Amino acid sequence: MNRIGLLFIIIHLFSFITLHSLEPHGSSTVRFTSYTIDDGLITNSVYSIFQDSRGLLWFGTQDGINLFDGVEFTIIGEETSVSSGYVYSITEDERGDIIISSSSGLYRYFFETEVVEPYDMSLMSYDVRKAIAVDSGGVILSLADKGIFYFNNGQLNPLLQNLKVNDLILEANKIFVASDNGLIVFDLAGGKTEQIILKDRKIKALEKQNYILWAGSDKGLYQINLTSGEVHPCAGTDVSVTSLVSDSKSRVWTGTASEGLILSECSGPEESRSFIEGTTVLSVFIDRSDNLWVGLLGHGLKKIDIHRVGFSYLGSKEGLDNLIVVSLWEDIDQSLWIGTFGGGLYHFSSTGALLEHFTANPESSGALGDNRVMSLFRDSRGKMWIGTKNHGLYYKEKDLFIPVRGSFSSIYTVTEDKRGRIWATTQGGGIHIISQEGSLQQTIRLPDVPTLSFRTMLIEDERVYLGSIDSGLMVLDLEGTLVKHYSPESTAVHGLSGAHILSIFVSSDQTLWVGTAGGGLHRYVSESDTFQGYTTQQGMPNNTVYGILEDRQGRLWTSTNKGLALISPESMSITVFTESDGLQSNEFNSGASLSGRNGILYFGGVEGLSYFDPLVVSFNDKTPETLLTGLKINNRKISVNELVHSKVLLPKTLSALEELRLTRDELVVTFDFKSLHYSEPEKNSYAYYLDGLEPNWNYTGNSPNSTYTNLLPGVYHFRYKSASSDGVWSPEKSLRVYVKPEFHQTMIFKISLVIAIVALLLIVLQWKIRKSEEKASLLEQRVQERTVDLEQALIREKKMREILNVGERMASLVSLTVRLAHNLNTPLGSSLTALSFLKTSLESNDPNSQLIECCDMALDGTKQAVQIVHQLSRASSAQALPAPVLFNLSDVLKVYISQYWISTLKKAGIACHMDLPETESFILGSISSFQEIIDSLLGNSLQHAFTGMDEKNLDKEISLKVVYSEKVALLIYKDNGKGISNEAQTKIFEPFEGSSDSGKARGIGMGLFFVYNLIKLQFSGSIVSIHDEDGACFHMKFPLVKKEQES
């Protein structure tokens, strides 16, 4: 935000034409900033003030001298005798060094070395009141009670002797001398007095601007026209003058011996005005930022930006005994009505006189019922309406206050629609509509809105805007029907932040603005039916917006809990004004804002009423000066000529240095710089960047320093600038920074290193040639050894194949056993039944038959066969597997793949993709069996899926995805290998049926047979092979079980 500070000059205080109606309402408030010994001043008596060419301020006191950079005071020459005397005058010579005139002699402060020394030892015994440098080594001196002298080359030459000189001005070859014998004009070239003016006056101070010379005397202030020679006194300044300074408007600020500070314009229409009454002013000065500095006797320093002469104010001095202003109204005669919270109703005339004061009187039927007057409104017929906090609504007829019968007790806002009806909002009673005669016609209670409390209201044509206390913004038509409700719950949709609406305003471009309690200011965007918010993040002083007004330039003024905000709607630049600018306080009140008939804006708060004309403003466009003020190395401040790592980094002060030379020993480097604009130095802002390291500016707000660490060797330029509190940026300045490289970083070292590397490479090359010859002789021997190793490896591979074949045969035998057990189980059962029946028949017919014994033997053998078959069946069934448990399929799969398979797959060049969503469902079965299923699938893919394919041009992939439904978890396993033929698809889960004719898929059939049985027997699930052109794909279903079903 480019903040050009609009700082008020209350011109209407000096003009009886432009703002005649404003002047009588109150007084102008000038708020000075004070500095005392608590802020760093040596003493509270300041005799002289000076600003040097760099922008720094110097203050001479009765006990030494202070240097001020806007933030802190520094004592100068504390170890020298300059700190033990009165400092009457400070100036600067052509080299930029500071000349200090004191009661203990004349001194010079060498700016580059920060050293104070006597100007010349021969002058140390004199009480020097003022010095003016005229040429190299030459200076004009005013010595106490001795006159004026010219000092050069150790010689003190008299110009005017035996004269008490109070002030000097050197202009060309003339010296204007303020003395106890009048104003003397001395011709320096001719060495004689030209004339004496005001001989009967003791002239104490002089100020010159163009051809006008002002002379302050013991009898007042005089203006002298140097062209015509006319001399006339300035009205209202018949006091003993001690000091003078003129501003850019040719006004004179006059310090007096006992009457404080006087502002006057000798030849203009303005009356003189007094400030800081009852004090002794020792010195006055206006710096290049247009700040007025006032040095006082015993009371320190006072400062004010002369652009900020203040807002107009109406308070207890004008008769407003209760300062809590909550409502306002201006009549056509420009008289002002003020409602207060507890003090009743006040009426001030256009001349500023208190006309009437109405307070509550319970004993009088025509009196005001409540001293808390929350709203004021005069309708189109001239009737005044008054809303109170606890006694309802009144209208005024002559001096009687007539209550509106039936009105709710708490009335916040009163206004009128185009039909002439009066609308009033209440706290807890809805919205009243009152007839022209004053009878309550209707009370609106909105059925779809959860509140009956409304803080503010605005009627704009056919629309009624209502701001509630706790339910946001409502829009009604004139019939009282709700058209739109922007509730707190709809903030995400419409953007209106804040349930409590404090202010509503429609600007001249028909834009709706809404102020909230805590939510900031909002602008309505009709195209999207949304609000755009502006809070402290965008520059607002506070997020509580009590009032919104518009000036004649279309700018908005809002009152908050932290001052006033001036807003330009086009750029949304925000300028803040606070109590220091002359406001009644920083805290304002809702309902207490009013735009007057002549453009005057009124804002009431907790300490009275502030008002002003927004067009009567002045821009403080003074450009700040920016100065490097300090250097820190490794977080320690460095002084001039101080040794740092055995070297001097600052042979002179940093601001006078052209280049700063550093080494790698300076690991942390901090630059301190100040903006020497003194209006509001705490609000000055800064920017910097290190050219050669950073591409763009760093805007650091109010932080006036930058730190860099471990700078690489090279040349940099530290660039910096600052802005005043009004947003005016200074020109860019820069300091060259050179970081010296270490020896190993220099060009000499690099060249030497290249030569050494080349030589080393030649040596290595010769060594490699020799080694290659040795390797050639060993190559044949190693080939023979490798051949032997290869033959042995082939033998081992052959044996492994034989073992694998045996394993396959054993697997086939297991399968065969399972089948035999199944096939034998039925006939054996039938045989067992038949034998039992036969034995029973024999026992019944012939108990002693030998056939019974034969039957027993057959039964025993058959039973043994059945037992063997059952054992084989159990060995191939789930009864031989581990006990089932509940487990999360996604979690087990994710952990098992990551821990045991991911590295193997990576080595094989296979990417594994897993899509395993989180779930709270479980499957019931053996974790080890589930892991065997995964091992079989991955093993088959790893061993067989990609064999015979062009693996170099193939991105091998395996994916595992789990899809959960309400009752089933579907595990989808897929690879992008060569896949399974259509013929094999139908037999894939049968033992020995997975092998293709070529044998390339051997092992698949038996492995998937086990997978099939494990899923079916252990998990009660199923597996199918899905035909896929791009590889093998299996879908496995596992029933889901909830924890409560585990039992």
PDB file of N, CA and C in Angstrom, residues 675-729:
ATOM      1  N   SER A 675      15.539   5.369   8.897  1.00  0.00           N
ATOM      2  CA  SER A 675      14.842   6.367   8.092  1.00  0.00           C
ATOM      3  C   SER A 675      14.760   7.636   8.926  1.00  0.00           C
ATOM      4  N   LEU A 676      15.397   8.698   8.447  1.00  0.00           N
ATOM      5  CA  LEU A 676      15.474   9.930   9.227  1.00  0.00           C
ATOM      6  C   LEU A 676      14.312  10.863   8.891  1.00  0.00           C
ATOM      7  N   HIS A 677      13.126  10.291   8.924  1.00  0.00           N
ATOM      8  CA  HIS A 677      11.879  11.050   8.816  1.00  0.00           C
ATOM      9  C   HIS A 677      11.222  10.947  10.176  1.00  0.00           C
ATOM     10  N   TYR A 678      11.041  12.093  10.842  1.00  0.00           N
ATOM     11  CA  TYR A 678      10.753  12.076  12.270  1.00  0.00           C
ATOM     12  C   TYR A 678       9.285  12.268  12.628  1.00  0.00           C
ATOM     13  N   SER A 679       8.390  12.265  11.627  1.00  0.00           N
ATOM     14  CA  SER A 679       6.978  12.486  11.952  1.00  0.00           C
ATOM     15  C   SER A 679       6.461  11.392  12.874  1.00  0.00           C
ATOM     16  N   GLU A 680       6.560  10.159  12.427  1.00  0.00           N
ATOM     17  CA  GLU A 680       6.221   8.997  13.247  1.00  0.00           C
ATOM     18  C   GLU A 680       7.278   7.936  12.986  1.00  0.00           C
ATOM     19  N   PRO A 681       8.459   8.106  13.556  1.00  0.00           N
ATOM     20  CA  PRO A 681       9.578   7.217  13.204  1.00  0.00           C
ATOM     21  C   PRO A 681       9.297   5.754  13.480  1.00  0.00           C
ATOM     22  N   GLU A 682       8.449   5.469  14.466  1.00  0.00           N
ATOM     23  CA  GLU A 682       8.146   4.067  14.759  1.00  0.00           C
ATOM     24  C   GLU A 682       7.328   3.422  13.645  1.00  0.00           C
ATOM     25  N   LYS A 683       6.735   4.234  12.749  1.00  0.00           N
ATOM     26  CA  LYS A 683       5.944   3.705  11.643  1.00  0.00           C
ATOM     27  C   LYS A 683       6.699   3.754  10.317  1.00  0.00           C
ATOM     28  N   ASN A 684       7.949   4.227  10.330  1.00  0.00           N
ATOM     29  CA  ASN A 684       8.729   4.189   9.104  1.00  0.00           C
ATOM     30  C   ASN A 684       8.954   2.744   8.681  1.00  0.00           C
ATOM     31  N   SER A 685       9.046   2.506   7.397  1.00  0.00           N
ATOM     32  CA  SER A 685       9.241   1.145   6.898  1.00  0.00           C
ATOM     33  C   SER A 685      10.507   1.076   6.051  1.00  0.00           C
ATOM     34  N   TYR A 686      10.982  -0.156   5.831  1.00  0.00           N
ATOM     35  CA  TYR A 686      12.308  -0.354   5.263  1.00  0.00           C
ATOM     36  C   TYR A 686      12.299  -1.449   4.203  1.00  0.00           C
ATOM     37  N   ALA A 687      13.269  -1.348   3.298  1.00  0.00           N
ATOM     38  CA  ALA A 687      13.465  -2.382   2.275  1.00  0.00           C
ATOM     39  C   ALA A 687      14.953  -2.462   1.955  1.00  0.00           C
ATOM     40  N   TYR A 688      15.405  -3.649   1.604  1.00  0.00           N
ATOM     41  CA  TYR A 688      16.815  -3.841   1.283  1.00  0.00           C
ATOM     42  C   TYR A 688      16.976  -5.110   0.458  1.00  0.00           C
ATOM     43  N   TYR A 689      18.113  -5.227  -0.189  1.00  0.00           N
ATOM     44  CA  TYR A 689      18.528  -6.518  -0.740  1.00  0.00           C
ATOM     45  C   TYR A 689      20.025  -6.459  -1.021  1.00  0.00           C
ATOM     46  N   LEU A 690      20.654  -7.613  -1.033  1.00  0.00           N
ATOM     47  CA  LEU A 690      22.088  -7.729  -1.280  1.00  0.00           C
ATOM     48  C   LEU A 690      22.257  -8.131  -2.726  1.00  0.00           C
ATOM     49  N   ASP A 691      22.611  -7.145  -3.543  1.00  0.00           N
ATOM     50  CA  ASP A 691      22.814  -7.383  -4.966  1.00  0.00           C
ATOM     51  C   ASP A 691      24.004  -8.321  -5.149  1.00  0.00           C
ATOM     52  N   GLY A 692      23.770  -9.403  -5.852  1.00  0.00           N
ATOM     53  CA  GLY A 692      24.789 -10.432  -5.985  1.00  0.00           C
ATOM     54  C   GLY A 692      24.418 -11.690  -5.228  1.00  0.00           C
ATOM     55  N   LEU A 693      23.429 -11.558  -4.339  1.00  0.00           N
ATOM     56  CA  LEU A 693      22.933 -12.702  -3.581  1.00  0.00           C
ATOM     57  C   LEU A 693      21.427 -12.838  -3.730  1.00  0.00           C
ATOM     58  N   GLU A 694      20.704 -11.702  -3.712  1.00  0.00           N
ATOM     59  CA  GLU A 694      19.243 -11.731  -3.755  1.00  0.00           C
ATOM     60  C   GLU A 694      18.758 -11.010  -5.005  1.00  0.00           C
ATOM     61  N   PRO A 695      17.685 -11.510  -5.626  1.00  0.00           N
ATOM     62  CA  PRO A 695      17.202 -10.885  -6.866  1.00  0.00           C
ATOM     63  C   PRO A 695      16.257  -9.714  -6.636  1.00  0.00           C
ATOM     64  N   ASN A 696      15.559  -9.691  -5.498  1.00  0.00           N
ATOM     65  CA  ASN A 696      14.494  -8.700  -5.287  1.00  0.00           C
ATOM     66  C   ASN A 696      14.617  -8.049  -3.924  1.00  0.00           C
ATOM     67  N   TRP A 697      13.852  -6.968  -3.773  1.00  0.00           N
ATOM     68  CA  TRP A 697      13.824  -6.228  -2.508  1.00  0.00           C
ATOM     69  C   TRP A 697      13.138  -7.048  -1.423  1.00  0.00           C
ATOM     70  N   ASN A 698      13.672  -6.929  -0.215  1.00  0.00           N
ATOM     71  CA  ASN A 698      13.014  -7.470   0.972  1.00  0.00           C
ATOM     72  C   ASN A 698      12.330  -6.311   1.689  1.00  0.00           C
ATOM     73  N   TYR A 699      11.013  -6.359   1.767  1.00  0.00           N
ATOM     74  CA  TYR A 699      10.259  -5.312   2.459  1.00  0.00           C
ATOM     75  C   TYR A 699       9.988  -5.812   3.879  1.00  0.00           C
ATOM     76  N   THR A 700      10.623  -5.161   4.861  1.00  0.00           N
ATOM     77  CA  THR A 700      10.643  -5.692   6.223  1.00  0.00           C
ATOM     78  C   THR A 700       9.765  -4.921   7.189  1.00  0.00           C
ATOM     79  N   GLY A 701       8.857  -4.107   6.686  1.00  0.00           N
ATOM     80  CA  GLY A 701       7.986  -3.363   7.598  1.00  0.00           C
ATOM     81  C   GLY A 701       8.783  -2.364   8.405  1.00  0.00           C
ATOM     82  N   ASN A 702       8.636  -2.402   9.723  1.00  0.00           N
ATOM     83  CA  ASN A 702       9.282  -1.425  10.601  1.00  0.00           C
ATOM     84  C   ASN A 702      10.624  -1.913  11.134  1.00  0.00           C
ATOM     85  N   SER A 703      11.168  -2.972  10.570  1.00  0.00           N
ATOM     86  CA  SER A 703      12.437  -3.532  11.050  1.00  0.00           C
ATOM     87  C   SER A 703      13.603  -2.920  10.282  1.00  0.00           C
ATOM     88  N   PRO A 704      14.444  -2.101  10.937  1.00  0.00           N
ATOM     89  CA  PRO A 704      15.502  -1.382  10.222  1.00  0.00           C
ATOM     90  C   PRO A 704      16.848  -2.096  10.245  1.00  0.00           C
ATOM     91  N   ASN A 705      16.872  -3.379   9.968  1.00  0.00           N
ATOM     92  CA  ASN A 705      18.158  -4.082   9.921  1.00  0.00           C
ATOM     93  C   ASN A 705      18.034  -5.303   9.019  1.00  0.00           C
ATOM     94  N   SER A 706      19.187  -5.812   8.617  1.00  0.00           N
ATOM     95  CA  SER A 706      19.239  -7.012   7.780  1.00  0.00           C
ATOM     96  C   SER A 706      20.465  -7.818   8.178  1.00  0.00           C
ATOM     97  N   THR A 707      20.348  -9.119   8.119  1.00  0.00           N
ATOM     98  CA  THR A 707      21.420 -10.008   8.552  1.00  0.00           C
ATOM     99  C   THR A 707      21.712 -11.033   7.465  1.00  0.00           C
ATOM    100  N   TYR A 708      23.009 -11.283   7.238  1.00  0.00           N
ATOM    101  CA  TYR A 708      23.447 -12.288   6.276  1.00  0.00           C
ATOM    102  C   TYR A 708      24.468 -13.200   6.946  1.00  0.00           C
ATOM    103  N   THR A 709      24.452 -14.458   6.572  1.00  0.00           N
ATOM    104  CA  THR A 709      25.375 -15.431   7.155  1.00  0.00           C
ATOM    105  C   THR A 709      26.126 -16.163   6.055  1.00  0.00           C
ATOM    106  N   ASN A 710      27.401 -16.467   6.345  1.00  0.00           N
ATOM    107  CA  ASN A 710      28.238 -17.297   5.469  1.00  0.00           C
ATOM    108  C   ASN A 710      28.242 -16.799   4.027  1.00  0.00           C
ATOM    109  N   LEU A 711      28.549 -15.517   3.859  1.00  0.00           N
ATOM    110  CA  LEU A 711      28.619 -14.965   2.506  1.00  0.00           C
ATOM    111  C   LEU A 711      29.797 -15.571   1.758  1.00  0.00           C
ATOM    112  N   LEU A 712      29.536 -15.981   0.531  1.00  0.00           N
ATOM    113  CA  LEU A 712      30.610 -16.527  -0.302  1.00  0.00           C
ATOM    114  C   LEU A 712      31.504 -15.393  -0.785  1.00  0.00           C
ATOM    115  N   PRO A 713      32.761 -15.683  -1.094  1.00  0.00           N
ATOM    116  CA  PRO A 713      33.661 -14.638  -1.599  1.00  0.00           C
ATOM    117  C   PRO A 713      33.100 -13.988  -2.857  1.00  0.00           C
ATOM    118  N   GLY A 714      33.321 -12.702  -2.976  1.00  0.00           N
ATOM    119  CA  GLY A 714      32.844 -11.990  -4.141  1.00  0.00           C
ATOM    120  C   GLY A 714      32.519 -10.543  -3.818  1.00  0.00           C
ATOM    121  N   VAL A 715      31.975  -9.848  -4.806  1.00  0.00           N
ATOM    122  CA  VAL A 715      31.609  -8.441  -4.667  1.00  0.00           C
ATOM    123  C   VAL A 715      30.084  -8.350  -4.636  1.00  0.00           C
ATOM    124  N   TYR A 716      29.573  -7.670  -3.630  1.00  0.00           N
ATOM    125  CA  TYR A 716      28.142  -7.462  -3.481  1.00  0.00           C
ATOM    126  C   TYR A 716      27.877  -5.961  -3.352  1.00  0.00           C
ATOM    127  N   HIS A 717      26.619  -5.591  -3.491  1.00  0.00           N
ATOM    128  CA  HIS A 717      26.194  -4.229  -3.212  1.00  0.00           C
ATOM    129  C   HIS A 717      24.958  -4.305  -2.314  1.00  0.00           C
ATOM    130  N   PHE A 718      25.115  -3.805  -1.101  1.00  0.00           N
ATOM    131  CA  PHE A 718      23.984  -3.765  -0.173  1.00  0.00           C
ATOM    132  C   PHE A 718      23.155  -2.526  -0.496  1.00  0.00           C
ATOM    133  N   ARG A 719      21.945  -2.745  -0.985  1.00  0.00           N
ATOM    134  CA  ARG A 719      21.065  -1.646  -1.401  1.00  0.00           C
ATOM    135  C   ARG A 719      19.934  -1.524  -0.384  1.00  0.00           C
ATOM    136  N   TYR A 720      19.621  -0.279  -0.038  1.00  0.00           N
ATOM    137  CA  TYR A 720      18.632  -0.069   1.012  1.00  0.00           C
ATOM    138  C   TYR A 720      17.879   1.236   0.757  1.00  0.00           C
ATOM    139  N   LYS A 721      16.674   1.291   1.300  1.00  0.00           N
ATOM    140  CA  LYS A 721      15.855   2.491   1.212  1.00  0.00           C
ATOM    141  C   LYS A 721      14.827   2.440   2.328  1.00  0.00           C
ATOM    142  N   SER A 722      14.113   3.536   2.507  1.00  0.00           N
ATOM    143  CA  SER A 722      13.116   3.595   3.574  1.00  0.00           C
ATOM    144  C   SER A 722      11.950   4.453   3.127  1.00  0.00           C
ATOM    145  N   ALA A 723      10.849   4.289   3.846  1.00  0.00           N
ATOM    146  CA  ALA A 723       9.652   5.081   3.582  1.00  0.00           C
ATOM    147  C   ALA A 723       9.199   5.739   4.877  1.00  0.00           C
ATOM    148  N   SER A 724       8.663   6.928   4.750  1.00  0.00           N
ATOM    149  CA  SER A 724       8.108   7.608   5.915  1.00  0.00           C
ATOM    150  C   SER A 724       6.817   6.928   6.334  1.00  0.00           C
ATOM    151  N   SER A 725       6.298   7.356   7.465  1.00  0.00           N
ATOM    152  CA  SER A 725       5.027   6.793   7.932  1.00  0.00           C
ATOM    153  C   SER A 725       3.896   7.117   6.975  1.00  0.00           C
ATOM    154  N   ASP A 726       4.114   8.053   6.058  1.00  0.00           N
ATOM    155  CA  ASP A 726       3.105   8.428   5.076  1.00  0.00           C
ATOM    156  C   ASP A 726       3.310   7.730   3.746  1.00  0.00           C
ATOM    157  N   GLY A 727       4.259   6.790   3.680  1.00  0.00           N
ATOM    158  CA  GLY A 727       4.432   5.980   2.485  1.00  0.00           C
ATOM    159  C   GLY A 727       5.300   6.578   1.414  1.00  0.00           C
ATOM    160  N   VAL A 728       6.061   7.644   1.701  1.00  0.00           N
ATOM    161  CA  VAL A 728       6.954   8.246   0.709  1.00  0.00           C
ATOM    162  C   VAL A 728       8.322   7.577   0.826  1.00  0.00           C
ATOM    163  N   TRP A 729       8.778   6.978  -0.289  1.00  0.00           N
ATOM    164  CA  TRP A 729      10.034   6.224  -0.268  1.00  0.00           C
ATOM    165  C   TRP A 729      11.227   7.121  -0.603  1.00  0.00           C
TER     166      TRP A 729
END
